[in-house]
Amino acid sequence: MSSRRSRSRQSSGSRNITDDQIHDLVSKLQQLLPEIRNTHSDKVSAAKVLQETCNYIRSLHREVDDLSERLSELLATTDTAQAAIIRNLLMQ
Amino acid sequence: MPLYELYRMTKAKLDSQEKDNTYATDQSSSPENDFFELVWENGQISMQGKSSRARKSPVHKSLPSHSLPSHSPRTQYKDVGFSIDTRMGKLGHLDSGLNEIPISVPSDEMNLSQDEDMIPWLNYPMDDSLQHEYSFDFTRDVSGVTVNEFPSTSNNFALMDKRSSGNQVYKDSIRSPVPGVSSSEQAIITKGSSNGEVEPSGPKGNNSHLYPPSLQQCQTSFASSRPKISDSTENNTSNAILQAPCGEITQTPSSSSGFCSLNMQKHDPLCPRSSSNMMNFSHFARPAAIVRANLQSISMMSGLCSARSESLGTRKKDVDASSSNPPESTLIDLNNQKNCQKLVIDTSKAELKPANPKSLGQKADFANQFDPPCKEDGARKNNQISDQVPTGSGDKGQPAVEKSINPEVASSSVCSGNGVKRGSDNANKNLKRKSQDTEDSECQSEEVEEESVGIKKVAPARGTSSKRSRAAEVHNLSERRRRDRINEKMRALQELIPNCNKVDKASMLDEAIEYLKTLQLQVQIMSMGAGLYAPPNPMMLHPGMQHMQTPHMASFSPIGIGMQMGFGMGYGMSMSDMNSGSPRFPMVQVPQMQGTHFPVLPMPGPTAVLHGMPRSSPQVFGFPSQGLYMPMPNAPGVSMPGGPLMNPSSSGQNAFGAAGLRETVDSASASSLKEPMPNVNSQVMPSTGGSNSTVQISTQCEAMNVGIDQTPPVQTSGHTSNINDSGTTNPGKEDNLVIGND
């Protein structure tokens, strides 16, 4: 029992350090999320931040898909000369 | 003691009623006996003034039962009890024994038979036993509020439990006489026959058979059941037995309010040693909250287990351990089920220790006994778990009711009872559905935990020690749940991030942050490009971008916007990129930078743009994490905006003119128009040294310029404005723009 307890204490000590790190990272992550960027960091749980991050990444993926689709369409419809220039630029 | 006497009085009344019933229905078959017993319960309930069991009563009243043997045995039981245990000498023991015996017979039949028809009725006894745990907890909490009703219910439950236990014991006893029976059906038949035989033969005989085992309790039953574990029915019986002791234990606290002494005595026959513990516990238990109740149950169990183990031996220890697990209360059980049973038990014990020193000692013993046996008995555990799991599932089965009721402790007890019923059903069908139950348990255990936690919180704190231990447990649970949630989200995040093989949280979060930034930048650029090509669509702009831009936009005059924003943005971008070395959200920095760096910008802006475009696109898309994400067609699409952007940006800078760099810009733009690639590159290369970061910056700057130029208010249509600018400054560019637009 006692050994287990002491072990748990140690592990908790080491875990606290990572907890701090994770807390920092989570708060950093929170700053990237428009949804909860302006809310006070203390009032947002890590789980919520992570959930929001997942949602946000999904929305960004969707957005990127839409945009890439649109851009490809636009590119297809653009003048060939222009496209050629761009292609040349890209080739470099 | 007066309470005890009253209790006896009521019991005597009940017995008389029972006897009447039994006599009337003596002829009924064994299954009917079970029903009769239920009636008997009703009688008790009515005596106690409870209507909770009313529904059961109508069904069972007509049925006759073995109650006769059970009742008759009572008096005889006294003798038996005395003979068996000196402690049994107490009258209370006799009463308890009597209660147990009648109950035991029907329940045994019920359990063993497992007939579908029987199941509904069978469920009830099972439910009762299960309910004991729940009711026990709830009653504890509520005891302060509604002592009368709950104690009565608890008594009923206790009786039910006793019956079930008795049934189980009875089963065991029957079994022992009929060792040859291996199949459950045969066992049932034999039981029925044995019951029938026993009745005519004489109550004494029954008593002798039943009681000794019952007194020794589960010991014999365990011993017998253990070797036969292979039989599913036996497993059930063992489980039932386990539950039964639990029920009894639970009863003690509930009944302890009025009938502590009785309960104690009742327990005594089962476990002489435990009685002393029981007393302490009973005293403690009263005020104690749910956790307390759990602890007590555990301690009780421990006491029982210890007594058993001592008497029975090492082998029984395993059984005891297994048995002890179920009684420990739903909370612990659920926890155990979900996670490591050991850990939970240990924690609970640790928490409990401060609360009850005596119990602790026993608990410690228990723990020691517990863990090894638990591990050893994998199959056993599964069975038990499955049995208990149904209870959890039952709770969940009526999630709406329970959840809504949870805050109300009193109502919660009823709900739990219902849930328990379902759980009991599951238990009856346990053999068939073991696998399912286990699965359910996994899924539901968490919710159950939450519910239990909620209940705990609701429960009023009585006594500092209990409060402390409970708080610790609640904290433990909540902490664990929090971690589980976070881990779950982490996994989801890991799935969303491509090429993320990181295991530890910190690097995972780092990766997520980087990926998020990358995605934001990508979307930003792409939206700009899209906006360029299709100005009428402001929607394409990323919400974040709009959010960032609009405030700045408002502050600027329409004329200066293009220039300021362009510079500011460009510089901000460059600064951010330079500093971090990775793409950043540039928009934020814009306001501070604009004023100071006006002059600097023109040079890098256009040049970098022209030069950088080709590289920018690869970089943007080239992020390792994104690599897979972007399909090939996207690259040109993204880069495309750069081409047109270049023109507008240069034009915008030309328009700015004021900076004095116009000439260079003009030349650059002109060269770009005529021979965009070579000239621009040549110029750019020396001047800026075109790093990727600058390239990106320039592209974004230009994009911003375009967007800003377009719109004084909202930058929606960059198209026309760009064209206008270019038209004024550079006719040649107009062509490009037009072409691009087309």
Short mmCIF file of N, CA, C and O in Angstrom, two decimals, chain A residues 1 4-5 15 19 21-26 28-29 32-34 37-38 46-48 50-51 53-58 60-72 74-75 77-79 81-83 85-92, chain B residues 346 350 353 483 485-486 489-490 492-493 496-497 505-506 509-510 512-513 515-517 519-520 522-523 526-527 529-530 533-534 537 540-543 547 610 614 617 629-630 633-634 636-640 643-644 646 676-677 681 736 739-740 742:
data_model
loop_
_atom_site.label_atom_id
_atom_site.label_comp_id
_atom_site.label_asym_id
_atom_site.label_seq_id
_atom_site.Cartn_x
_atom_site.Cartn_y
_atom_site.Cartn_z
N MET A 1 0.84 -1.21 0.00
CA MET A 1 0.00 0.00 0.00
C MET A 1 0.86 1.25 0.00
O MET A 1 0.76 2.12 -0.83
N ARG A 4 2.85 1.70 -3.04
CA ARG A 4 2.00 2.14 -4.14
C ARG A 4 1.69 3.64 -4.01
O ARG A 4 1.70 4.38 -4.96
N ARG A 5 1.44 4.01 -2.78
CA ARG A 5 1.08 5.40 -2.59
C ARG A 5 2.25 6.31 -2.97
O ARG A 5 2.09 7.32 -3.64
N ARG A 15 3.91 13.98 -13.38
CA ARG A 15 2.78 14.26 -14.24
C ARG A 15 2.40 15.74 -14.18
O ARG A 15 1.90 16.30 -15.13
N ASP A 19 1.66 18.25 -17.00
CA ASP A 19 0.38 18.92 -16.96
C ASP A 19 0.55 20.40 -17.25
O ASP A 19 -0.25 21.00 -17.96
N GLN A 21 2.96 21.73 -18.95
CA GLN A 21 3.26 21.87 -20.37
C GLN A 21 2.00 21.77 -21.20
O GLN A 21 1.76 22.58 -22.11
N ILE A 22 1.25 20.79 -20.86
CA ILE A 22 0.03 20.58 -21.64
C ILE A 22 -0.91 21.75 -21.48
O ILE A 22 -1.58 22.16 -22.43
N HIS A 23 -0.93 22.28 -20.28
CA HIS A 23 -1.79 23.43 -20.07
C HIS A 23 -1.35 24.59 -20.96
O HIS A 23 -2.18 25.27 -21.57
N ASP A 24 -0.06 24.81 -21.03
CA ASP A 24 0.44 25.87 -21.90
C ASP A 24 0.06 25.62 -23.34
O ASP A 24 -0.40 26.51 -24.05
N LEU A 25 0.27 24.39 -23.74
CA LEU A 25 -0.03 24.06 -25.12
C LEU A 25 -1.51 24.23 -25.42
O LEU A 25 -1.89 24.71 -26.49
N VAL A 26 -2.29 23.84 -24.45
CA VAL A 26 -3.73 23.95 -24.67
C VAL A 26 -4.14 25.40 -24.77
O VAL A 26 -4.97 25.78 -25.59
N LYS A 28 -2.27 27.73 -25.77
CA LYS A 28 -1.78 28.19 -27.07
C LYS A 28 -2.74 27.78 -28.17
O LYS A 28 -3.04 28.55 -29.08
N LEU A 29 -3.16 26.57 -28.02
CA LEU A 29 -4.11 26.05 -29.01
C LEU A 29 -5.39 26.86 -28.98
O LEU A 29 -6.01 27.14 -30.02
N LEU A 32 -5.67 29.86 -31.07
CA LEU A 32 -5.83 29.66 -32.50
C LEU A 32 -7.28 29.40 -32.89
O LEU A 32 -7.60 29.36 -34.07
N LEU A 33 -8.08 29.21 -31.92
CA LEU A 33 -9.47 28.86 -32.21
C LEU A 33 -10.33 30.10 -32.15
O LEU A 33 -10.46 30.71 -31.09
N PRO A 34 -10.89 30.48 -33.25
CA PRO A 34 -11.72 31.68 -33.24
C PRO A 34 -12.93 31.53 -32.33
O PRO A 34 -13.43 32.52 -31.79
N ARG A 37 -11.38 31.90 -28.72
CA ARG A 37 -10.13 32.63 -28.57
C ARG A 37 -10.26 33.71 -27.51
O ARG A 37 -9.33 34.00 -26.77
N ASN A 38 -11.43 34.30 -27.46
CA ASN A 38 -11.59 35.46 -26.59
C ASN A 38 -12.08 35.10 -25.20
O ASN A 38 -12.17 35.96 -24.34
N ALA A 46 -9.71 21.75 -20.85
CA ALA A 46 -8.84 21.21 -21.90
C ALA A 46 -9.64 20.37 -22.88
O ALA A 46 -9.42 20.41 -24.08
N ALA A 47 -10.58 19.63 -22.33
CA ALA A 47 -11.38 18.79 -23.21
C ALA A 47 -12.15 19.64 -24.22
O ALA A 47 -12.26 19.29 -25.39
N LYS A 48 -12.65 20.76 -23.74
CA LYS A 48 -13.42 21.61 -24.66
C LYS A 48 -12.50 22.20 -25.71
O LYS A 48 -12.88 22.30 -26.89
N LEU A 50 -9.86 20.92 -26.86
CA LEU A 50 -9.51 19.88 -27.83
C LEU A 50 -10.69 19.60 -28.75
O LEU A 50 -10.53 19.39 -29.95
N GLN A 51 -11.85 19.60 -28.16
CA GLN A 51 -13.04 19.36 -28.98
C GLN A 51 -13.18 20.46 -30.02
O GLN A 51 -13.47 20.20 -31.20
N THR A 53 -10.89 22.27 -31.16
CA THR A 53 -9.81 22.13 -32.13
C THR A 53 -10.19 21.13 -33.21
O THR A 53 -9.99 21.38 -34.41
N CYS A 54 -10.75 20.03 -32.76
CA CYS A 54 -11.17 19.02 -33.73
C CYS A 54 -12.21 19.61 -34.68
O CYS A 54 -12.13 19.45 -35.91
N ASN A 55 -13.17 20.29 -34.11
CA ASN A 55 -14.21 20.87 -34.95
C ASN A 55 -13.62 21.88 -35.92
O ASN A 55 -14.00 21.93 -37.10
N TYR A 56 -12.72 22.66 -35.39
CA TYR A 56 -12.14 23.72 -36.22
C TYR A 56 -11.33 23.12 -37.35
O TYR A 56 -11.38 23.59 -38.49
N ILE A 57 -10.58 22.10 -37.03
CA ILE A 57 -9.78 21.47 -38.08
C ILE A 57 -10.69 20.87 -39.13
O ILE A 57 -10.42 20.97 -40.34
N ARG A 58 -11.76 20.31 -38.70
CA ARG A 58 -12.69 19.74 -39.68
C ARG A 58 -13.25 20.84 -40.57
O ARG A 58 -13.35 20.69 -41.79
N LEU A 60 -11.91 23.65 -41.23
CA LEU A 60 -10.85 24.14 -42.12
C LEU A 60 -10.64 23.17 -43.27
O LEU A 60 -10.42 23.60 -44.41
N HIS A 61 -10.71 21.91 -42.98
CA HIS A 61 -10.57 20.93 -44.05
C HIS A 61 -11.67 21.13 -45.08
O HIS A 61 -11.42 21.12 -46.29
N ARG A 62 -12.85 21.30 -44.59
CA ARG A 62 -13.96 21.52 -45.52
C ARG A 62 -13.70 22.76 -46.35
O ARG A 62 -13.91 22.78 -47.57
N GLU A 63 -13.26 23.79 -45.67
CA GLU A 63 -13.05 25.05 -46.36
C GLU A 63 -11.96 24.91 -47.42
O GLU A 63 -12.10 25.41 -48.54
N VAL A 64 -10.90 24.24 -47.04
CA VAL A 64 -9.82 24.05 -47.99
C VAL A 64 -10.31 23.25 -49.18
O VAL A 64 -9.97 23.54 -50.34
N ASP A 65 -11.11 22.28 -48.93
CA ASP A 65 -11.64 21.48 -50.03
C ASP A 65 -12.46 22.37 -50.96
O ASP A 65 -12.29 22.33 -52.19
N ASP A 66 -13.32 23.14 -50.37
CA ASP A 66 -14.15 24.01 -51.20
C ASP A 66 -13.29 24.97 -52.00
O ASP A 66 -13.50 25.15 -53.21
N LEU A 67 -12.35 25.56 -51.32
CA LEU A 67 -11.52 26.56 -51.99
C LEU A 67 -10.70 25.93 -53.10
O LEU A 67 -10.58 26.50 -54.19
N SER A 68 -10.14 24.81 -52.81
CA SER A 68 -9.31 24.19 -53.84
C SER A 68 -10.17 23.82 -55.04
O SER A 68 -9.75 23.97 -56.19
N GLU A 69 -11.35 23.40 -54.73
CA GLU A 69 -12.24 23.06 -55.83
C GLU A 69 -12.54 24.29 -56.67
O GLU A 69 -12.47 24.28 -57.90
N ARG A 70 -12.86 25.34 -55.96
CA ARG A 70 -13.19 26.57 -56.68
C ARG A 70 -12.00 27.06 -57.49
O ARG A 70 -12.12 27.49 -58.64
N LEU A 71 -10.87 27.03 -56.85
CA LEU A 71 -9.68 27.53 -57.54
C LEU A 71 -9.36 26.69 -58.76
O LEU A 71 -8.97 27.22 -59.80
N SER A 72 -9.51 25.42 -58.60
CA SER A 72 -9.22 24.58 -59.76
C SER A 72 -10.20 24.89 -60.88
O SER A 72 -9.83 24.94 -62.06
N LEU A 74 -11.66 27.73 -61.36
CA LEU A 74 -11.29 29.04 -61.91
C LEU A 74 -10.08 28.91 -62.81
O LEU A 74 -10.01 29.52 -63.88
N LEU A 75 -9.17 28.11 -62.35
CA LEU A 75 -7.96 27.94 -63.14
C LEU A 75 -8.29 27.32 -64.48
O LEU A 75 -7.76 27.70 -65.52
N THR A 77 -10.90 27.66 -66.11
CA THR A 77 -11.62 28.60 -66.98
C THR A 77 -10.76 29.80 -67.36
O THR A 77 -11.16 30.60 -68.19
N THR A 78 -9.62 29.94 -66.75
CA THR A 78 -8.82 31.12 -67.05
C THR A 78 -8.18 31.01 -68.43
O THR A 78 -8.13 29.93 -69.02
N ASP A 79 -7.71 32.16 -68.85
CA ASP A 79 -7.09 32.20 -70.17
C ASP A 79 -5.88 31.28 -70.21
O ASP A 79 -5.13 31.19 -69.24
N ALA A 81 -3.17 31.66 -71.81
CA ALA A 81 -1.90 32.39 -71.71
C ALA A 81 -1.56 32.63 -70.25
O ALA A 81 -0.44 32.38 -69.79
N GLN A 82 -2.55 33.10 -69.55
CA GLN A 82 -2.33 33.34 -68.13
C GLN A 82 -1.95 32.06 -67.41
O GLN A 82 -1.01 32.02 -66.59
N ALA A 83 -2.67 31.05 -67.73
CA ALA A 83 -2.38 29.76 -67.10
C ALA A 83 -0.97 29.32 -67.43
O ALA A 83 -0.26 28.76 -66.59
N ILE A 85 1.55 31.23 -68.06
CA ILE A 85 2.49 32.02 -67.25
C ILE A 85 2.59 31.45 -65.86
O ILE A 85 3.67 31.24 -65.30
N ILE A 86 1.44 31.21 -65.33
CA ILE A 86 1.44 30.69 -63.95
C ILE A 86 2.15 29.36 -63.89
O ILE A 86 2.89 29.05 -62.96
N ARG A 87 1.89 28.59 -64.89
CA ARG A 87 2.52 27.28 -64.91
C ARG A 87 4.04 27.44 -64.98
O ARG A 87 4.78 26.74 -64.29
N ASN A 88 4.43 28.38 -65.80
CA ASN A 88 5.87 28.61 -65.89
C ASN A 88 6.41 29.04 -64.54
O ASN A 88 7.47 28.60 -64.10
N LEU A 89 5.68 29.93 -63.92
CA LEU A 89 6.12 30.38 -62.60
C LEU A 89 6.22 29.21 -61.64
O LEU A 89 7.15 29.10 -60.85
N LEU A 90 5.24 28.40 -61.74
CA LEU A 90 5.23 27.26 -60.82
C LEU A 90 6.39 26.33 -61.11
O LEU A 90 6.98 25.75 -60.19
N MET A 91 6.66 26.21 -62.38
CA MET A 91 7.71 25.26 -62.74
C MET A 91 9.05 25.68 -62.16
O MET A 91 9.91 24.85 -61.87
N GLN A 92 9.25 26.97 -62.07
CA GLN A 92 10.51 27.40 -61.49
C GLN A 92 10.58 26.97 -60.03
O GLN A 92 11.58 26.73 -59.50
N ASP B 346 -8.68 -0.81 -4.12
CA ASP B 346 -7.62 -0.32 -3.26
C ASP B 346 -7.88 1.13 -2.89
O ASP B 346 -7.80 1.52 -1.74
N ALA B 350 -8.42 2.57 0.62
CA ALA B 350 -7.53 3.58 1.17
C ALA B 350 -8.34 4.75 1.71
O ALA B 350 -8.10 5.25 2.79
N LYS B 353 -10.10 3.85 4.85
CA LYS B 353 -9.29 3.62 6.03
C LYS B 353 -9.45 4.71 7.08
O LYS B 353 -9.70 4.42 8.23
N ARG B 483 -9.87 12.93 -17.40
CA ARG B 483 -8.75 12.41 -18.19
C ARG B 483 -9.24 11.57 -19.35
O ARG B 483 -8.70 11.64 -20.47
N ARG B 485 -11.97 11.87 -20.91
CA ARG B 485 -12.50 12.76 -21.96
C ARG B 485 -11.36 13.35 -22.76
O ARG B 485 -11.40 13.39 -24.01
N ILE B 486 -10.36 13.83 -22.05
CA ILE B 486 -9.25 14.47 -22.76
C ILE B 486 -8.56 13.46 -23.66
O ILE B 486 -8.21 13.78 -24.81
N LYS B 489 -10.51 12.97 -26.75
CA LYS B 489 -10.36 14.08 -27.69
C LYS B 489 -9.00 14.03 -28.37
O LYS B 489 -8.86 14.36 -29.55
N MET B 490 -8.04 13.62 -27.58
CA MET B 490 -6.69 13.53 -28.15
C MET B 490 -6.67 12.54 -29.30
O MET B 490 -6.05 12.78 -30.34
N ALA B 492 -9.13 11.70 -31.14
CA ALA B 492 -9.85 12.28 -32.28
C ALA B 492 -8.96 13.26 -33.02
O ALA B 492 -8.93 13.30 -34.26
N LEU B 493 -8.22 14.02 -32.23
CA LEU B 493 -7.33 15.00 -32.84
C LEU B 493 -6.25 14.30 -33.65
O LEU B 493 -5.88 14.75 -34.74
N LEU B 496 -7.30 13.44 -36.94
CA LEU B 496 -7.50 14.57 -37.85
C LEU B 496 -6.18 15.08 -38.39
O LEU B 496 -6.14 15.72 -39.44
N ILE B 497 -5.13 14.86 -37.67
CA ILE B 497 -3.85 15.38 -38.11
C ILE B 497 -3.12 14.32 -38.91
O ILE B 497 -2.81 13.25 -38.38
N LYS B 505 1.24 13.43 -25.16
CA LYS B 505 0.28 14.52 -25.33
C LYS B 505 0.94 15.79 -25.81
O LYS B 505 0.41 16.50 -26.66
N ALA B 506 2.08 16.09 -25.21
CA ALA B 506 2.69 17.38 -25.50
C ALA B 506 3.02 17.50 -26.98
O ALA B 506 2.67 18.50 -27.63
N LEU B 509 -0.04 17.89 -29.02
CA LEU B 509 -0.59 19.25 -29.01
C LEU B 509 0.26 20.16 -29.88
O LEU B 509 -0.27 21.03 -30.59
N ASP B 510 1.56 19.97 -29.79
CA ASP B 510 2.44 20.77 -30.65
C ASP B 510 2.07 20.58 -32.11
O ASP B 510 1.90 21.54 -32.87
N ALA B 512 -0.67 19.54 -33.29
CA ALA B 512 -1.99 20.10 -33.57
C ALA B 512 -1.90 21.60 -33.78
O ALA B 512 -2.54 22.15 -34.68
N ILE B 513 -1.10 22.24 -32.94
CA ILE B 513 -1.00 23.70 -33.07
C ILE B 513 -0.40 24.06 -34.42
O ILE B 513 -0.90 24.94 -35.13
N TYR B 515 -0.29 22.31 -37.09
CA TYR B 515 -1.18 21.96 -38.18
C TYR B 515 -2.31 22.96 -38.29
O TYR B 515 -2.75 23.31 -39.40
N LEU B 516 -2.77 23.41 -37.16
CA LEU B 516 -3.85 24.39 -37.17
C LEU B 516 -3.40 25.68 -37.83
O LEU B 516 -4.11 26.27 -38.66
N LYS B 517 -2.22 26.10 -37.47
CA LYS B 517 -1.69 27.32 -38.08
C LYS B 517 -1.57 27.14 -39.58
O LYS B 517 -1.93 28.03 -40.37
N LEU B 519 -3.13 25.15 -41.49
CA LEU B 519 -4.44 25.11 -42.13
C LEU B 519 -5.01 26.50 -42.26
O LEU B 519 -5.59 26.87 -43.29
N GLN B 520 -4.87 27.27 -41.21
CA GLN B 520 -5.42 28.62 -41.24
C GLN B 520 -4.77 29.42 -42.35
O GLN B 520 -5.45 30.12 -43.11
N GLN B 522 -3.29 28.33 -44.99
CA GLN B 522 -3.68 27.78 -46.27
C GLN B 522 -5.06 28.29 -46.67
O GLN B 522 -5.28 28.74 -47.80
N VAL B 523 -5.96 28.19 -45.75
CA VAL B 523 -7.31 28.64 -46.05
C VAL B 523 -7.30 30.12 -46.37
O VAL B 523 -8.02 30.58 -47.26
N MET B 526 -5.88 30.59 -49.84
CA MET B 526 -6.80 30.07 -50.84
C MET B 526 -8.02 30.96 -50.95
O MET B 526 -8.54 31.19 -52.04
N SER B 527 -8.48 31.42 -49.84
CA SER B 527 -9.66 32.27 -49.88
C SER B 527 -9.33 33.56 -50.60
O SER B 527 -10.14 34.09 -51.35
N GLY B 529 -7.13 33.92 -52.92
CA GLY B 529 -7.09 33.59 -54.33
C GLY B 529 -8.48 33.48 -54.90
O GLY B 529 -8.80 34.05 -55.95
N ALA B 530 -9.29 32.79 -54.18
CA ALA B 530 -10.66 32.62 -54.65
C ALA B 530 -11.35 33.96 -54.73
O ALA B 530 -12.10 34.24 -55.66
N TYR B 533 -10.32 35.76 -57.83
CA TYR B 533 -10.95 35.26 -59.05
C TYR B 533 -12.44 35.53 -59.05
O TYR B 533 -13.01 35.87 -60.05
N ALA B 534 -13.01 35.34 -57.94
CA ALA B 534 -14.46 35.54 -57.88
C ALA B 534 -14.78 36.54 -56.77
O ALA B 534 -15.16 36.16 -55.68
N ASN B 537 -17.82 36.88 -54.20
CA ASN B 537 -18.04 35.92 -53.12
C ASN B 537 -17.21 36.27 -51.88
O ASN B 537 -16.11 35.77 -51.68
N MET B 540 -16.18 33.40 -49.25
CA MET B 540 -15.03 32.52 -49.32
C MET B 540 -13.94 32.91 -48.33
O MET B 540 -13.15 32.10 -47.90
N LEU B 541 -13.93 34.17 -48.02
CA LEU B 541 -12.91 34.58 -47.06
C LEU B 541 -13.10 33.83 -45.75
O LEU B 541 -14.21 33.63 -45.30
N HIS B 542 -12.01 33.49 -45.21
CA HIS B 542 -12.10 32.77 -43.95
C HIS B 542 -12.68 33.67 -42.87
O HIS B 542 -12.33 34.85 -42.78
N PRO B 543 -13.53 33.12 -42.09
CA PRO B 543 -14.14 33.93 -41.02
C PRO B 543 -13.10 34.60 -40.16
O PRO B 543 -13.22 35.77 -39.80
N HIS B 547 -12.76 38.56 -39.69
CA HIS B 547 -12.81 39.09 -38.34
C HIS B 547 -11.61 40.00 -38.10
O HIS B 547 -11.73 41.10 -37.57
N LEU B 610 6.74 38.60 -57.39
CA LEU B 610 7.00 37.99 -58.69
C LEU B 610 7.90 36.78 -58.52
O LEU B 610 7.65 35.72 -59.04
N PRO B 614 6.27 31.23 -57.43
CA PRO B 614 6.49 29.81 -57.66
C PRO B 614 6.84 29.07 -56.39
O PRO B 614 6.35 27.99 -56.14
N SER B 617 3.95 28.70 -53.47
CA SER B 617 2.96 27.64 -53.56
C SER B 617 3.50 26.31 -53.01
O SER B 617 2.85 25.67 -52.21
N TYR B 629 -2.73 16.03 -47.80
CA TYR B 629 -4.07 16.57 -47.81
C TYR B 629 -4.43 17.23 -49.14
O TYR B 629 -5.52 17.07 -49.65
N MET B 630 -3.49 17.99 -49.66
CA MET B 630 -3.81 18.75 -50.85
C MET B 630 -3.63 17.89 -52.08
O MET B 630 -2.56 17.32 -52.30
N PRO B 633 -4.28 19.17 -58.15
CA PRO B 633 -4.92 20.32 -58.80
C PRO B 633 -4.90 21.55 -57.91
O PRO B 633 -4.89 22.67 -58.40
N ASN B 634 -4.82 21.37 -56.65
CA ASN B 634 -4.86 22.51 -55.77
C ASN B 634 -3.65 23.41 -55.96
O ASN B 634 -3.75 24.62 -55.90
N PRO B 636 -1.77 24.33 -58.49
CA PRO B 636 -1.95 25.39 -59.48
C PRO B 636 -3.02 26.36 -59.06
O PRO B 636 -2.88 27.57 -59.21
N GLY B 637 -4.07 25.83 -58.49
CA GLY B 637 -5.16 26.71 -58.08
C GLY B 637 -4.66 27.75 -57.11
O GLY B 637 -4.95 28.94 -57.26
N VAL B 638 -3.90 27.33 -56.20
CA VAL B 638 -3.42 28.28 -55.20
C VAL B 638 -2.41 29.24 -55.82
O VAL B 638 -2.44 30.43 -55.55
N SER B 639 -1.59 28.69 -56.60
CA SER B 639 -0.57 29.54 -57.17
C SER B 639 -1.19 30.57 -58.11
O SER B 639 -0.70 31.67 -58.22
N MET B 640 -2.23 30.16 -58.70
CA MET B 640 -2.89 31.06 -59.64
C MET B 640 -3.14 32.42 -59.03
O MET B 640 -2.82 33.44 -59.62
N GLY B 643 -0.41 34.89 -59.39
CA GLY B 643 -0.18 35.56 -60.66
C GLY B 643 -0.97 36.84 -60.77
O GLY B 643 -0.40 37.92 -60.90
N PRO B 644 -2.23 36.72 -60.68
CA PRO B 644 -3.04 37.94 -60.76
C PRO B 644 -2.74 38.88 -59.62
O PRO B 644 -2.73 40.09 -59.78
N MET B 646 -0.05 39.53 -58.26
CA MET B 646 1.15 40.30 -58.53
C MET B 646 0.78 41.60 -59.22
O MET B 646 1.19 42.67 -58.81
N PRO B 676 7.38 38.75 -67.60
CA PRO B 676 7.24 38.67 -66.14
C PRO B 676 8.31 37.82 -65.49
O PRO B 676 8.95 38.24 -64.54
N MET B 677 8.53 36.71 -66.02
CA MET B 677 9.38 35.78 -65.30
C MET B 677 10.83 36.20 -65.21
O MET B 677 11.36 36.35 -64.12
N ASN B 681 12.44 38.06 -61.78
CA ASN B 681 13.34 37.20 -61.02
C ASN B 681 14.70 37.85 -60.86
O ASN B 681 15.27 37.87 -59.78
N ASN B 736 -3.90 42.14 -68.21
CA ASN B 736 -3.66 40.93 -67.42
C ASN B 736 -4.82 40.64 -66.50
O ASN B 736 -5.30 39.52 -66.40
N ILE B 739 -7.74 39.46 -68.28
CA ILE B 739 -7.56 38.07 -68.71
C ILE B 739 -7.76 37.13 -67.53
O ILE B 739 -8.48 36.14 -67.60
N GLY B 740 -7.09 37.55 -66.49
CA GLY B 740 -7.21 36.70 -65.30
C GLY B 740 -8.66 36.57 -64.89
O GLY B 740 -9.13 35.48 -64.57
N ASP B 742 -11.26 36.88 -66.68
CA ASP B 742 -11.99 36.02 -67.60
C ASP B 742 -11.67 34.56 -67.31
O ASP B 742 -12.52 33.73 -67.34
#
